[in-house]
Amino acid sequence: MDLALFQRQYRKDLTDQSKNTLAGSLWLLIEPAIMLLVYSFVFSVIFTARAGSGHDSPFIVYLAVMMWPWFAFSQALSRSLSVLDENMGLMRKMALDKHALVAARVCSVFTLQSLAYLLVLLVLLVLTGGVDFTRIWIVLLSVLQLLLAALGLAYLFSALAVFVRDIKLAMPMLIMLMFFCSPIIWTVEMIPQQYRHLLDYNPLTHVATAVRGALLQGETLLSGGWWWNWLLAAVLLLLGWWVFSRLAPWFEEYA
Amino acid sequence: MSALLLRAENLGKSYPAIGHAGGRLRAMLQILAGRALASGSGVQVLRDVNLSVHAGQSIGIIGENGAGKSTLLKLFSGVIMPSSGSIERHGSMAALIELSAGFDQELSGMDNIFLKTALMGMSRRQTRQHLDAIIEFADIGDALWQPVKTYSSGMVVRLGFAIVAIQNPQLLMTDEVLAVGDESFQRKCIAWLDNYLAHGGTLLMVSHSTYQIKRLCPQTIWIHDHKVAMQGDSDRVINAYLDWHAEKQRQNEQPAQRAMNPEHYQVLSMQLLDARQQVVQEIRSGQALSIEMRLSTPDGRQPVAGFGIIDRGGLPVYGVASSNVANAGEQLSEQEWRYRVEFADLPLLPGSYTVRSHVLDPEGLRVCDSLETRLAVTGSTLELGSVRLQHKWQ
């Protein structure tokens, strides 16, 4: 991969989003913070949901620790779909390494969201004292899982979307579906017993369990599924890279 | 032979007929399966190009609009994939393709310098070392800090060329780069290219300016109708190309009016002769040429002969009649006269011309008949125009 292009594109993506906006980089926090407030109001006040067993932290904390990893993952997916279109002008005039464009987009989204995540965790620590940093490495590894998977999916879908436009329209729906199918805003305990085993098939469940276990319960809850996630991420990455490499030389004529 | 930088074999390109979603899906699956795309469908924009470029060569590419010149450079530089055939590349190359030169329209000129150099594999530190040279070469002043979308096409090319110039690639490909720059920038570019070529650089240049191609490229390829029509010495190829244009122009025009009084005085024949009295259609610039014509006279009186030379653009170069010339013409029979006009050293510049013979009535007032033939003048020169004027530099 073209590292010079990656660096340059990465730097540009980091600053581009907030360029020429009044609130600047605050936007990074505004949207998730508002969603966090809305969800926690709806769930803890209206539905009177409580964090599941073993969690004595307020629901908003339970929500927040998984919200930002999810934001990183989902935004990397949705924003990587447009990266080829954005640079099409360039691609039509110059031979360049298109892998670097997608990788830079995914990495920049994860960088920004990780920074916001860290900030939120620190605020929660100060406000509630219920955040345990001793097992932060589990959180880092879990986010890395998400990053690798997102990168693989970004390669895959951004390449496919050049040929099959429907993907761009379907992606927001898929992301929403995935959001509601994962224990991010709800707890495993809310699911009827007979359906709970289905959750094991969602890789995000294992990420959520590991992250919450580390940050909120101070425990190392690495399920078998969490370990399998590494394999899944590797497979996605290889598949995405392969498909992208195959299709990349033809983007210019089908875009 | 010096090092091979580029080799194309049976190169072809067709664009897919995009339109319906099913076709796109099928194309995608074909690519993923590693099968070649069916080249029968879609628009064929280039076919059967065979070319080798060796270090130190300078090759011009000419052709009509839409002939496939830019596509060829895009294939060479790897922006698009060939539909058939293969390309082999060695060494570093840089391409200035079309006017936007691969800039991000939203970014300032300065940011684009870093973008473009990053795309070419230079680190920021390396770029900073060359920054002053780039800015000086581009010479676009404070516009450097404005978004490129506000630039004129000339400014874009200035910046693009400046960035490429400091790269000093082994192979440089340019597409109509000089066309939009102003005089001083063109001069700067040509000086740079001269120096680049003198130091072993290799150039592939698409241009509509046959003068610039003659000036910079000893070899030329003429792309016509999506394939190579001719390739070889620039003079030969460019002349053929210009002839083709002249022919096309002529076909579009109304056929010239025939003489007003054909049954009267007539031009029976016309021949072009070289110094050895051989009939020719082609002559080297500066050599001797004669026009010989035979005229008929129905009443036995001596008709007046005339001739004219027209360049390929249809402009008269020179013409004169024998009206006031004593002893012109030789009577062959009661009804036939022969005239001969000789140019000791033909001052026509290389190109193709039309020679017309005319017969006028004995009073020299009316053109009664005409005949024309083609004359190709060969040779190699950087002079402009049709005729070499005698001159002396002082």
Short mmCIF file of C-alpha atoms in Angstrom, two decimals, chain B residues 1-9 11 49-57 59 61 69 71-80 82 86-95 170-174 202-205 221 231:
data_model
loop_
_atom_site.label_atom_id
_atom_site.label_comp_id
_atom_site.label_asym_id
_atom_site.label_seq_id
_atom_site.Cartn_x
_atom_site.Cartn_y
_atom_site.Cartn_z
CA MET B 1 19.44 0.18 -27.97
CA SER B 2 18.88 2.11 -24.75
CA ALA B 3 16.72 0.83 -21.93
CA LEU B 4 13.13 -0.06 -22.63
CA LEU B 5 10.73 2.09 -20.62
CA LEU B 6 7.41 1.12 -22.07
CA ARG B 7 6.11 -1.54 -24.37
CA ALA B 8 2.56 -1.95 -25.56
CA GLU B 9 1.44 -4.98 -27.46
CA LEU B 11 -3.20 -2.70 -26.88
CA VAL B 49 -1.54 -0.34 -30.65
CA ASN B 50 2.01 -1.63 -30.74
CA LEU B 51 4.70 0.64 -29.42
CA SER B 52 8.03 0.49 -27.68
CA VAL B 53 9.49 3.52 -25.97
CA HIS B 54 13.16 3.50 -25.13
CA ALA B 55 15.03 5.88 -22.89
CA GLY B 56 15.94 9.09 -24.66
CA GLN B 57 13.20 8.91 -27.26
CA ILE B 59 7.56 10.77 -29.49
CA ILE B 61 1.15 11.79 -30.73
CA LYS B 69 -4.83 9.97 -27.98
CA THR B 71 -6.96 7.20 -23.85
CA LEU B 72 -3.58 5.96 -24.99
CA LEU B 73 -1.77 8.06 -22.40
CA LYS B 74 -4.22 7.01 -19.71
CA LEU B 75 -3.50 3.38 -20.55
CA PHE B 76 0.24 3.99 -20.49
CA SER B 77 0.11 5.76 -17.15
CA GLY B 78 -2.09 3.09 -15.62
CA VAL B 79 -5.13 5.24 -14.93
CA ILE B 80 -7.27 2.82 -16.89
CA PRO B 82 -6.51 -2.18 -21.20
CA SER B 86 -0.56 -5.81 -22.57
CA ILE B 87 1.61 -2.99 -21.26
CA GLU B 88 5.04 -3.38 -19.80
CA ARG B 89 6.50 -0.51 -17.77
CA HIS B 90 9.98 0.11 -16.46
CA GLY B 91 11.38 3.04 -14.56
CA SER B 92 9.72 6.10 -13.15
CA MET B 93 7.05 7.91 -15.05
CA ALA B 94 4.89 10.97 -14.63
CA ALA B 95 1.86 12.01 -16.60
CA GLN B 170 12.46 8.91 -16.70
CA LEU B 171 9.35 8.99 -18.85
CA LEU B 172 7.13 12.04 -19.06
CA MET B 173 3.74 11.98 -20.71
CA THR B 174 1.94 15.21 -21.44
CA THR B 202 11.99 10.50 -22.53
CA LEU B 203 8.86 12.23 -23.71
CA LEU B 204 5.47 11.16 -25.00
CA MET B 205 3.59 14.26 -26.02
CA ILE B 221 2.51 8.55 -34.08
CA GLN B 231 4.23 6.11 -37.17
#
